[in-house]
Amino acid sequence: MDPLLVRAAVAAVGVVVSLLVVYQAYRGYLRNGSRAMRALAVGIALLGTVHFLLLLPGGTSPELDIGLSILRQLVDVVGLAVVFYALTRA
């Protein structure tokens, strides 16, 4: 089986699951008006949806893979910081 196809399938499933979790967190924000739930939804969107979307174009060149890997790591760090904020400050 083609590794790029497997990567795309895993990324697609990750995006769908992540969007379901983000939707639930956003509904919690709308229901309660809680800044923490809004921040949690944003953090999960970065950690899940954006991260997995950045997996899709990979595999076309080594330079692109390195750049996307760095970008994914930066998105993950920002997402974790937002989740940390949601759990401690909001």
Tab-separated table of C-alpha atoms in Angstrom:
chain	number	residue	atom	x	y	z
A	1	MET	CA	0.000	0.000	0.000
A	2	ASP	CA	1.204	3.483	-0.862
A	3	PRO	CA	2.532	5.280	2.267
A	4	LEU	CA	1.268	8.643	1.002
A	5	LEU	CA	-2.222	7.218	0.665
A	6	VAL	CA	-2.064	5.836	4.197
A	7	ARG	CA	-0.853	9.203	5.503
A	8	ALA	CA	-3.700	10.983	3.709
A	9	ALA	CA	-6.275	8.528	5.077
A	10	VAL	CA	-5.001	8.898	8.638
A	11	ALA	CA	-4.948	12.690	8.280
A	12	ALA	CA	-8.509	12.713	6.937
A	13	VAL	CA	-9.768	10.631	9.858
A	14	GLY	CA	-7.846	12.874	12.272
A	15	VAL	CA	-9.434	15.996	10.781
A	16	VAL	CA	-12.939	14.556	11.098
A	17	VAL	CA	-12.466	13.423	14.706
A	18	SER	CA	-10.815	16.712	15.632
A	19	LEU	CA	-13.662	18.712	14.102
A	20	LEU	CA	-16.173	16.698	16.143
A	21	VAL	CA	-14.305	17.528	19.365
A	22	VAL	CA	-13.928	21.197	18.389
A	23	TYR	CA	-17.650	21.370	17.597
A	24	GLN	CA	-18.535	20.022	21.045
A	25	ALA	CA	-16.189	22.494	22.764
A	26	TYR	CA	-17.627	25.354	20.710
A	27	ARG	CA	-21.175	24.293	21.638
A	28	GLY	CA	-20.081	24.410	25.283
A	29	TYR	CA	-18.794	27.927	24.720
A	30	LEU	CA	-22.092	29.021	23.124
A	31	ARG	CA	-24.117	27.401	25.905
A	32	ASN	CA	-22.138	28.909	28.779
A	33	GLY	CA	-20.333	31.889	27.252
A	34	SER	CA	-17.160	30.511	28.829
A	35	ARG	CA	-13.876	31.944	27.584
A	36	ALA	CA	-12.193	28.733	28.715
A	37	MET	CA	-14.348	26.631	26.377
A	38	ARG	CA	-13.657	28.996	23.496
A	39	ALA	CA	-9.915	28.799	24.147
A	40	LEU	CA	-10.146	25.016	24.474
A	41	ALA	CA	-11.932	24.813	21.101
A	42	VAL	CA	-9.205	26.933	19.477
A	43	GLY	CA	-6.424	24.886	21.074
A	44	ILE	CA	-7.940	21.589	19.991
A	45	ALA	CA	-8.491	22.956	16.488
A	46	LEU	CA	-4.786	23.795	16.293
A	47	LEU	CA	-3.637	20.507	17.821
A	48	GLY	CA	-5.981	18.363	15.798
A	49	THR	CA	-7.491	19.885	12.701
A	50	VAL	CA	-4.634	22.156	11.613
A	51	HIS	CA	-1.985	19.593	12.514
A	52	PHE	CA	-3.651	16.873	10.442
A	53	LEU	CA	-4.357	19.238	7.552
A	54	LEU	CA	-0.642	19.997	7.434
A	55	LEU	CA	0.030	16.273	6.966
A	56	LEU	CA	-1.855	16.152	3.668
A	57	PRO	CA	0.594	17.911	1.312
A	58	GLY	CA	3.630	16.047	2.659
A	59	GLY	CA	5.702	13.565	0.736
A	60	THR	CA	6.222	15.583	-2.421
A	61	SER	CA	9.752	16.735	-1.611
A	62	PRO	CA	12.203	16.521	1.299
A	63	GLU	CA	12.349	20.320	1.601
A	64	LEU	CA	8.558	20.581	1.828
A	65	ASP	CA	8.444	17.773	4.398
A	66	ILE	CA	10.996	19.551	6.605
A	67	GLY	CA	9.153	22.869	6.328
A	68	LEU	CA	5.791	21.257	7.079
A	69	SER	CA	7.281	19.355	9.999
A	70	ILE	CA	8.575	22.587	11.538
A	71	LEU	CA	5.247	24.313	10.902
A	72	ARG	CA	3.328	21.417	12.497
A	73	GLN	CA	5.564	21.602	15.558
A	74	LEU	CA	4.981	25.356	15.861
A	75	VAL	CA	1.220	24.863	15.520
A	76	ASP	CA	1.357	22.162	18.198
A	77	VAL	CA	3.254	24.425	20.600
A	78	VAL	CA	0.768	27.271	20.083
A	79	GLY	CA	-2.158	24.851	20.442
A	80	LEU	CA	-0.765	23.488	23.704
A	81	ALA	CA	-0.228	27.030	24.985
A	82	VAL	CA	-3.863	27.891	24.205
A	83	VAL	CA	-5.109	24.729	25.932
A	84	PHE	CA	-2.890	25.560	28.920
A	85	TYR	CA	-4.423	29.037	28.996
A	86	ALA	CA	-7.904	27.516	28.832
A	87	LEU	CA	-7.187	25.256	31.786
A	88	THR	CA	-5.460	27.816	33.995
A	89	ARG	CA	-6.485	31.398	33.184
A	90	ALA	CA	-9.763	31.642	31.320
